[in-house]
Short mmCIF file of N, CA and C in Angstrom, two decimals:
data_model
loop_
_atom_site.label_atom_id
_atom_site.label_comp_id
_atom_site.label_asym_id
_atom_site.label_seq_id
_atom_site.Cartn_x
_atom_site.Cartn_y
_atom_site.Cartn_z
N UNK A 279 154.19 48.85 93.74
CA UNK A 279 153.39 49.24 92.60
C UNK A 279 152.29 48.20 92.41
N UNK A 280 151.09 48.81 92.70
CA UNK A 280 149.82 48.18 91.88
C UNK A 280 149.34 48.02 90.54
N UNK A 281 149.03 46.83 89.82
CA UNK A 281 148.79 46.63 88.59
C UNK A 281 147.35 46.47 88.65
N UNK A 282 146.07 47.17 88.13
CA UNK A 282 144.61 46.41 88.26
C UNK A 282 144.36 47.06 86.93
N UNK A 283 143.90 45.87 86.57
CA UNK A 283 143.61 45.09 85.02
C UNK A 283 141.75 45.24 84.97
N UNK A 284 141.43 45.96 84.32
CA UNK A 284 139.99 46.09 84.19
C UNK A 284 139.42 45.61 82.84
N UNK A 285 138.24 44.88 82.58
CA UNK A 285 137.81 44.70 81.50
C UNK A 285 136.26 45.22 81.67
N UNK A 286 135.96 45.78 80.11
CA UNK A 286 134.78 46.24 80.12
C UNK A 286 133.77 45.49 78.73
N UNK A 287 132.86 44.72 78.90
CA UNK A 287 132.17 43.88 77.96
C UNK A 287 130.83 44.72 77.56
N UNK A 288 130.67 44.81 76.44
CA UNK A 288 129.91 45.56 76.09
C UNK A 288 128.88 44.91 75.37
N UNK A 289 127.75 44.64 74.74
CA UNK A 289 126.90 44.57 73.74
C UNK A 289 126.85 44.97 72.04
N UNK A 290 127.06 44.23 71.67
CA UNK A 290 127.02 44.96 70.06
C UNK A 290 126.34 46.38 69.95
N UNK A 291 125.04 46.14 70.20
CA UNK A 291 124.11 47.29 70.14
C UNK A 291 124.70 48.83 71.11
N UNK A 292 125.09 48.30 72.22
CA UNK A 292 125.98 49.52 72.98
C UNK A 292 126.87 50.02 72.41
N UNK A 293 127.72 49.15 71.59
CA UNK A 293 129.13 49.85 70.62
C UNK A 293 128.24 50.36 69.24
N UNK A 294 127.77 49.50 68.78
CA UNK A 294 127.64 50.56 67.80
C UNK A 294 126.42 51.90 68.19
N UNK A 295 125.49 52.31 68.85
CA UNK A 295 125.15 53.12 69.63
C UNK A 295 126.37 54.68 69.48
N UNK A 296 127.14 54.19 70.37
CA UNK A 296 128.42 54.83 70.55
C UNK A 296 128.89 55.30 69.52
N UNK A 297 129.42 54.53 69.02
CA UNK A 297 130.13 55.03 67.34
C UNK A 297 129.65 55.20 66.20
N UNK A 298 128.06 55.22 66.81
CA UNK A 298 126.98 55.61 65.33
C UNK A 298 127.23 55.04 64.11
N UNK A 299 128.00 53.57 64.51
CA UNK A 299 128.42 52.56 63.09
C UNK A 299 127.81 51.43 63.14
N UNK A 300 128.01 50.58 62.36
CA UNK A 300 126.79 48.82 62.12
C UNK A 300 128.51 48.44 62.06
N UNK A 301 128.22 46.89 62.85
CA UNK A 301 129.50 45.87 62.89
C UNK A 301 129.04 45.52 61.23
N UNK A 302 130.27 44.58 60.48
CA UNK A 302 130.12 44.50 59.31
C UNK A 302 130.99 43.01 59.60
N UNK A 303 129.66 42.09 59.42
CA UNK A 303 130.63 40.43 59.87
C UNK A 303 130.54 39.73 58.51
N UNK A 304 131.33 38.75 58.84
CA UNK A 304 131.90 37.91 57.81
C UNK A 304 131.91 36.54 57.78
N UNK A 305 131.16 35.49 56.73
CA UNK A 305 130.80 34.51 57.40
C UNK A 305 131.77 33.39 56.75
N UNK A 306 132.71 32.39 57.40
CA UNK A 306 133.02 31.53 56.80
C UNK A 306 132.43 29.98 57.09
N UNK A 307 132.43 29.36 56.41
CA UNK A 307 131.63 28.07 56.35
C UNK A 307 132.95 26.99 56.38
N UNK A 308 132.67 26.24 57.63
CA UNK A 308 134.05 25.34 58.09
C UNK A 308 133.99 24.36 57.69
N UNK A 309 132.45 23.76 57.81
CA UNK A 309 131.94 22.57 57.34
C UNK A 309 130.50 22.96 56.52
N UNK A 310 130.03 21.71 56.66
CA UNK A 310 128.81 22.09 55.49
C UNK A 310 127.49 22.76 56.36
N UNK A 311 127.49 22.55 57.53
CA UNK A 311 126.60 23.23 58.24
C UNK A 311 127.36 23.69 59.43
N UNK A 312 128.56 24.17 59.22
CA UNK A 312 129.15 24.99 60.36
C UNK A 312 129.66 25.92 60.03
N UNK A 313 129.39 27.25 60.32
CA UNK A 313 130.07 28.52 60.15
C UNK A 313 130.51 29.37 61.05
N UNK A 314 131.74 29.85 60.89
CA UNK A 314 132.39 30.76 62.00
C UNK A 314 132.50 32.52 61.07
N UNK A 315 132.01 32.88 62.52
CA UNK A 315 131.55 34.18 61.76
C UNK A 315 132.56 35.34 62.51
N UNK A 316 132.95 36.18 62.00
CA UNK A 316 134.23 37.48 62.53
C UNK A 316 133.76 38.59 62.18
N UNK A 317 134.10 39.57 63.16
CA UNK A 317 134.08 40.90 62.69
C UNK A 317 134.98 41.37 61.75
N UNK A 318 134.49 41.87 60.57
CA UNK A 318 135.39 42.60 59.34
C UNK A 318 135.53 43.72 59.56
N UNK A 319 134.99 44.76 60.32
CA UNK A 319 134.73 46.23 60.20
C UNK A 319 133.66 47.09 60.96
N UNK A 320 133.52 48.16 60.74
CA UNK A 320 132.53 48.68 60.82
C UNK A 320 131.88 49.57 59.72
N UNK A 321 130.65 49.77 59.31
CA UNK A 321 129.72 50.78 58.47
C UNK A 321 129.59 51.73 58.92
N UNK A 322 130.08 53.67 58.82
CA UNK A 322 129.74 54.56 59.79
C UNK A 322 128.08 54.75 58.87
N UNK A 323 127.33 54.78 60.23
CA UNK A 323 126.15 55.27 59.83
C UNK A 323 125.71 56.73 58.99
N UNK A 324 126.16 57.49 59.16
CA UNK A 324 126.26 58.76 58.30
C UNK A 324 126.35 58.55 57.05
N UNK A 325 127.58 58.31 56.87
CA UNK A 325 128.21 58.33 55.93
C UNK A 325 128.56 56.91 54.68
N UNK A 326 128.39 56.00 55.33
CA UNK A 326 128.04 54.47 54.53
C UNK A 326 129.57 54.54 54.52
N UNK A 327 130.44 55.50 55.12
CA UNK A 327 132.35 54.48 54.88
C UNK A 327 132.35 53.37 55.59
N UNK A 328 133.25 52.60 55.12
CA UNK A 328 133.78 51.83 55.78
C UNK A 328 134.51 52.11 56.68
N UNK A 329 134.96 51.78 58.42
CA UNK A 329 135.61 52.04 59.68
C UNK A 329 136.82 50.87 60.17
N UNK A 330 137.51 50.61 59.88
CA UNK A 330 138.83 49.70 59.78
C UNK A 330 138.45 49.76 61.68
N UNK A 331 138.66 48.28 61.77
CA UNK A 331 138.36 47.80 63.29
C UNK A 331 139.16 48.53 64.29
N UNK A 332 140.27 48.40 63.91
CA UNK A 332 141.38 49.10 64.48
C UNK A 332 140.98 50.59 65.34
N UNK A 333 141.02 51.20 64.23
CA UNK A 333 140.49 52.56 63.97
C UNK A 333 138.94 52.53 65.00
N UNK A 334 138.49 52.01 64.76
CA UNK A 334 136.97 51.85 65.84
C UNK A 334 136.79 51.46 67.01
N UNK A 335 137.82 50.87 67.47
CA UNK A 335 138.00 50.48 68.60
C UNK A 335 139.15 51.69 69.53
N UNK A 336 139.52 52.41 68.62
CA UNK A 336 140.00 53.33 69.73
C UNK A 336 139.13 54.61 69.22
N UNK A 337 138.48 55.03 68.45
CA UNK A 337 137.28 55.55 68.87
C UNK A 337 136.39 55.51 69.86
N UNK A 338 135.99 53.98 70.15
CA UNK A 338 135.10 53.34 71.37
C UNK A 338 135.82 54.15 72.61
N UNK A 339 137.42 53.78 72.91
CA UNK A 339 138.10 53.94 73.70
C UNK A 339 137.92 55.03 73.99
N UNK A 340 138.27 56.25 73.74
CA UNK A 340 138.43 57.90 73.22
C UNK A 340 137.30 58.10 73.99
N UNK A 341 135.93 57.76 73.57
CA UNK A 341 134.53 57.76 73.88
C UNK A 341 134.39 57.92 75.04
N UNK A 342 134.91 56.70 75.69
CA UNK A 342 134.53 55.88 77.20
C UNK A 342 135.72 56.87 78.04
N UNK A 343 136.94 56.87 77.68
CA UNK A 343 137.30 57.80 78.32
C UNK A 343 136.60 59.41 79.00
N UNK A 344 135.84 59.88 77.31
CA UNK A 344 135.48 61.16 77.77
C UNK A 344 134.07 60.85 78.05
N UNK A 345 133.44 60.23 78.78
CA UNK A 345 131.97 59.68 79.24
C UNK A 345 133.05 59.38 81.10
N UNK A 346 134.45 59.65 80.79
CA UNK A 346 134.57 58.93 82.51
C UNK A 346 134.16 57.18 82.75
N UNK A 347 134.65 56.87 81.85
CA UNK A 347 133.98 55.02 82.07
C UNK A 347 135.33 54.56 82.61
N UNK A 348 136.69 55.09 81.45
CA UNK A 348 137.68 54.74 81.56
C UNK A 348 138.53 56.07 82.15
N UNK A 349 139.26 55.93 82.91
CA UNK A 349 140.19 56.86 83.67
C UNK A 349 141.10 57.87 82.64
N UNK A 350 141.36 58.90 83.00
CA UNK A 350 142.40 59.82 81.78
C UNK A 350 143.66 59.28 81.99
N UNK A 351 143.97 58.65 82.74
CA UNK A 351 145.10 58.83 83.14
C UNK A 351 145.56 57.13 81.86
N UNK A 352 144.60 56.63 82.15
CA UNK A 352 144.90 55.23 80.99
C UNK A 352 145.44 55.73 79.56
N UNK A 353 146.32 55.01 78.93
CA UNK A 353 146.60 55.37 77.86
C UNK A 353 146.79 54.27 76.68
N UNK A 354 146.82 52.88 77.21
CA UNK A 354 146.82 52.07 76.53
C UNK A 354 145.52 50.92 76.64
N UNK A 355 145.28 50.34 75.53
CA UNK A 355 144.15 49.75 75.80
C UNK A 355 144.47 48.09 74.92
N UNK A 356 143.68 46.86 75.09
CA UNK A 356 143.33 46.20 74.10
C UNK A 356 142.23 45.43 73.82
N UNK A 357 141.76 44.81 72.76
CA UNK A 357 140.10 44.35 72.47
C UNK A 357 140.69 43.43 72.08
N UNK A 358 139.31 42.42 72.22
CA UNK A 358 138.95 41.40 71.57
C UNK A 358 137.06 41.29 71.42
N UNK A 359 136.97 41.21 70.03
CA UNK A 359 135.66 41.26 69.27
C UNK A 359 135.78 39.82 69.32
N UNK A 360 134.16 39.24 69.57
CA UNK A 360 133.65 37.96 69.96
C UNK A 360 133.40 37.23 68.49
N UNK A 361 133.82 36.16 68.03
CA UNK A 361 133.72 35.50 66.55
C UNK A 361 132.82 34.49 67.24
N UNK A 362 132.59 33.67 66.25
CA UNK A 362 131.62 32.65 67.22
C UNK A 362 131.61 31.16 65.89
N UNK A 363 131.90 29.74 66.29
CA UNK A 363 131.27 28.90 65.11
C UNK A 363 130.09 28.40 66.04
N UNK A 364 129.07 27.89 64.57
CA UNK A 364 128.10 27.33 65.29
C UNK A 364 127.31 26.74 64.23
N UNK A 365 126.10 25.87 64.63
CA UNK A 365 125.70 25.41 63.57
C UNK A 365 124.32 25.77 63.08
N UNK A 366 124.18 26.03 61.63
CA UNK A 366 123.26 26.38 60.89
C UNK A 366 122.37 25.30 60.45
N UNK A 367 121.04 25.71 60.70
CA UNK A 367 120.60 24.54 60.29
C UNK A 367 120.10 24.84 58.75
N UNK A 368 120.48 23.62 57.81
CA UNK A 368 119.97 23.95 56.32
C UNK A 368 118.85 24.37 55.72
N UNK A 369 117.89 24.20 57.11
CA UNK A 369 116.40 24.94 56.56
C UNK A 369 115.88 26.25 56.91
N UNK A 370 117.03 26.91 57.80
CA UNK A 370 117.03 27.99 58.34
C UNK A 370 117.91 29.49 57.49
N UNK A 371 117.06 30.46 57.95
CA UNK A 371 118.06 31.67 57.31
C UNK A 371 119.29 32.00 58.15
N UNK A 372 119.94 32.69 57.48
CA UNK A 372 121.08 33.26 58.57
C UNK A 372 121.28 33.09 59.46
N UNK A 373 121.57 33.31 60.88
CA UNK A 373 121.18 34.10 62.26
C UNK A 373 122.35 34.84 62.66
N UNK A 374 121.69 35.76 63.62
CA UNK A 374 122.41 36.07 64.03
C UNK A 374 123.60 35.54 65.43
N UNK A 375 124.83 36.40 64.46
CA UNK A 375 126.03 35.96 65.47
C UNK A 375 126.22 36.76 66.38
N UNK A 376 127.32 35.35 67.93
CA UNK A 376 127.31 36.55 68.82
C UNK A 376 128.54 37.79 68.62
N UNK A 377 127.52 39.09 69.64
CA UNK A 377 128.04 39.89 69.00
C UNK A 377 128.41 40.72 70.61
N UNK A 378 129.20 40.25 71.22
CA UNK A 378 129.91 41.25 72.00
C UNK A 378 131.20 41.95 72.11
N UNK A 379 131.78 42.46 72.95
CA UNK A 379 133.33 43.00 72.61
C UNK A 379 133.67 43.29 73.70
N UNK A 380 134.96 43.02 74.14
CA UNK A 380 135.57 43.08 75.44
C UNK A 380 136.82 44.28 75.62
N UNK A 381 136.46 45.52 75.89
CA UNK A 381 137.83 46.51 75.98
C UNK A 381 138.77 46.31 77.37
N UNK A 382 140.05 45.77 77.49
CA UNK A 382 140.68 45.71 78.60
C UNK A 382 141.90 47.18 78.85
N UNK A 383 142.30 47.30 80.04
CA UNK A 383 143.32 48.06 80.33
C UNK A 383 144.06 48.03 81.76
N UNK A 384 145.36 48.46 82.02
CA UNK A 384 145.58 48.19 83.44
C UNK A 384 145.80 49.04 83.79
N UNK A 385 145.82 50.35 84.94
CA UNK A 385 146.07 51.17 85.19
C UNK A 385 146.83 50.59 86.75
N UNK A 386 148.23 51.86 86.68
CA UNK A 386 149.64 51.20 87.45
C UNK A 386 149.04 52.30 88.91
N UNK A 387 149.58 51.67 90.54
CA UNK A 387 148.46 52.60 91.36
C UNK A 387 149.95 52.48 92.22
#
């Protein structure tokens, strides 16, 4: 029995694309000019609900399956959404955080 373990990294802008939703991040401040920032959610664009990560990420999945990215035969999947600390400088606005996402799965051969 073959085990091959595939990961697929995507772009913020590609996922939400896909799921016609805005990531919805969250910023915590570690130090006085360091902040680590996480994904909270998603915004569905339509509709302004809120999209519980969970829930959005096997949407993504669902997606990629029926686009043929990911095989039918896969049935289990898992993510990890990219958090990031880094430092702000005090004379600066916001910026943006990184924002990618990694869907893995193994399909048995």
């Amino acid at each position: 029995m073959l085990n091959i373990m595939t990961i697929i990294e995507m772009d913020h802008s590609e996922v939400e694309h896909i799921l016609d939703a805005s990531f919805v991040f969250v910023d915590e401040t570690v130090y006085k000019n360091v902040v680590h920032t996480c994904v909270d959610g998603f915004l569905c664009n339509k509709s302004q609900s809120p999209i519980d990560t969970d829930d959005a990420m096997e949407q993504l999945f669902l997606r990629l399956k029926a686009k043929s990215v990911i095989p039918d035969s896969v049935q289990d999947f898992s993510y990890e959404l990219a958090s990031c600390e880094r430092i702000r400088p005090t004379n600066s606005l916001k910026e943006e955080p990184l924002k990618t996402i990694a869907i893995s799965f193994t399909e048995t051969k």
